[in-house]
CSV table of C-alpha atoms in Angstrom, one decimal:
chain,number,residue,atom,x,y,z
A,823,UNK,CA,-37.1,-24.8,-4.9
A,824,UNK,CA,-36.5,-28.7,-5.9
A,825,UNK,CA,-33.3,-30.4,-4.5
A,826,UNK,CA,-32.0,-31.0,-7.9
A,827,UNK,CA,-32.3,-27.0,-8.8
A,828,UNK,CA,-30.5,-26.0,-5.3
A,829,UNK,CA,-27.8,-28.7,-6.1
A,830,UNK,CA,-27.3,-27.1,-9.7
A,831,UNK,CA,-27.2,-23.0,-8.0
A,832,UNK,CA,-24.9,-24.6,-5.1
A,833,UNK,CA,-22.1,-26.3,-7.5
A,834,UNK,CA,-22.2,-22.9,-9.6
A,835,UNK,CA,-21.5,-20.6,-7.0
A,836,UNK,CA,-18.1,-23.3,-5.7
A,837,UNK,CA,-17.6,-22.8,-9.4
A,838,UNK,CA,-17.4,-18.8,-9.4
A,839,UNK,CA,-15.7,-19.0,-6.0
A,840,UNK,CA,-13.0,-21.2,-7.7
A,841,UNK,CA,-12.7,-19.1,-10.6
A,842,UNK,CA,-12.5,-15.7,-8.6
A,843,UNK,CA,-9.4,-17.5,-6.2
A,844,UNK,CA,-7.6,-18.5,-10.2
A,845,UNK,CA,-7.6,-15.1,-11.5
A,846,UNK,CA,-6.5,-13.4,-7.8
A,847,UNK,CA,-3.5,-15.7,-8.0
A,848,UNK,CA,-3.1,-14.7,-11.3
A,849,UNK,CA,-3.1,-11.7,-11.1
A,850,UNK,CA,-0.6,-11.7,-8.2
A,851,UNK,CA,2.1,-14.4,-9.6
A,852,UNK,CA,5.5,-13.5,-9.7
A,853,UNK,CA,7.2,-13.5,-13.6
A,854,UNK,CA,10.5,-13.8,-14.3
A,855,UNK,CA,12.3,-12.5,-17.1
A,856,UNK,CA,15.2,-13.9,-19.2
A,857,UNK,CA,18.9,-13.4,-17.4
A,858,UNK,CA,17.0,-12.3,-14.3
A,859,UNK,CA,18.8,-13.7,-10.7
A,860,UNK,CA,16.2,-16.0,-9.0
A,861,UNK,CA,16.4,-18.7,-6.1
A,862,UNK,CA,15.2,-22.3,-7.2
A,863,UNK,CA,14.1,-25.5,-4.8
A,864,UNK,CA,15.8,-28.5,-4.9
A,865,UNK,CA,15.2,-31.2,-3.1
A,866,UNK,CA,14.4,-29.0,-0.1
A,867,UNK,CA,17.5,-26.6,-0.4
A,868,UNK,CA,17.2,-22.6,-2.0
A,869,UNK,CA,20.1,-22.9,-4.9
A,870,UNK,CA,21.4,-19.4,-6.5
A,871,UNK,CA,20.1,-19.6,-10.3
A,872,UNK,CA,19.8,-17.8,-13.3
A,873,UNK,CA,16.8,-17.6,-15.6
A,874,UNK,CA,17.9,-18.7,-19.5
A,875,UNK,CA,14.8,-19.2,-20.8
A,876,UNK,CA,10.7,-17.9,-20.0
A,877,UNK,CA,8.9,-21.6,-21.4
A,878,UNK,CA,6.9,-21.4,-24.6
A,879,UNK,CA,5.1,-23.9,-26.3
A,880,UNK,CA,5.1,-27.9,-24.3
A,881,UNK,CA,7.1,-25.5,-21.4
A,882,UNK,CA,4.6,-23.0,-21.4
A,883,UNK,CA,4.5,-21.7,-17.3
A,884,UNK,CA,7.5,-22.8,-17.1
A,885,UNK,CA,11.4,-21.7,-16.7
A,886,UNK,CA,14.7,-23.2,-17.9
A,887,UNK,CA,17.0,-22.0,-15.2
A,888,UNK,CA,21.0,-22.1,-15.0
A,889,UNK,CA,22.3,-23.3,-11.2
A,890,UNK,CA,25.3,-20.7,-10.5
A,891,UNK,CA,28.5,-22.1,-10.2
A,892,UNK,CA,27.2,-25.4,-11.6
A,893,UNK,CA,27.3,-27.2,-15.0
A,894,UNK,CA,25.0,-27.0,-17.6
A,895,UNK,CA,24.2,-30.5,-17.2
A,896,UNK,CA,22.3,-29.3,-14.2
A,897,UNK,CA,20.4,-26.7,-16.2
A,898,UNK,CA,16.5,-27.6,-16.3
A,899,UNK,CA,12.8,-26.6,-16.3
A,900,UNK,CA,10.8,-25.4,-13.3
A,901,UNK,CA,7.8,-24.9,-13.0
A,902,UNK,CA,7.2,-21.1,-10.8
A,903,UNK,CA,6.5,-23.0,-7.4
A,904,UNK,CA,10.1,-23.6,-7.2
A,905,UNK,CA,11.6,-20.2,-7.5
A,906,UNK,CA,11.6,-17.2,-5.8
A,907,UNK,CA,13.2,-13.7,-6.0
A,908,UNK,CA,17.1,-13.6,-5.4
A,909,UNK,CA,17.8,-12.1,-2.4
């Protein structure tokens, strides 16, 4: 087998590996639903939130969240890294 033929097998199985660790995280990704009581991250602290909106569109993946007991001024998009289940 030429180098250039191994080279081409090796980048398509890194490929498949890639693809097979995308859909497990996928399929394992916590969802949130509209009204539902989450935590969110901000700037390093957990804050008590409420989900308003589940991003369509330019904020697809993403979730317009409501921080209890705060304004709405303080009511933005995350994206899912930032929030977890309320406790």
């Amino acid at each position: 087998m030429d180098g250039k033929r191994m080279l081409w097998i090796m980048a398509v199985i890194v490929l498949l590996g890639f693809l097979v660790s995308v859909a497990a995280y996928a399929a394992t990704a916590t969802t949130y639903t509209k009204g539902q009581k989450v935590q969110v991250l901000w700037k390093g602290t957990w804050y008590a939130s409420t989900i308003l909106e589940v991003g369509a569109d330019a904020n697809a993946g993403k979730y317009k969240i409501h921080y209890d007991g705060w304004g709405n001024e303080w009511d933005e998009w995350v994206t899912p890294d930032r929030i977890k289940p309320a406790k």
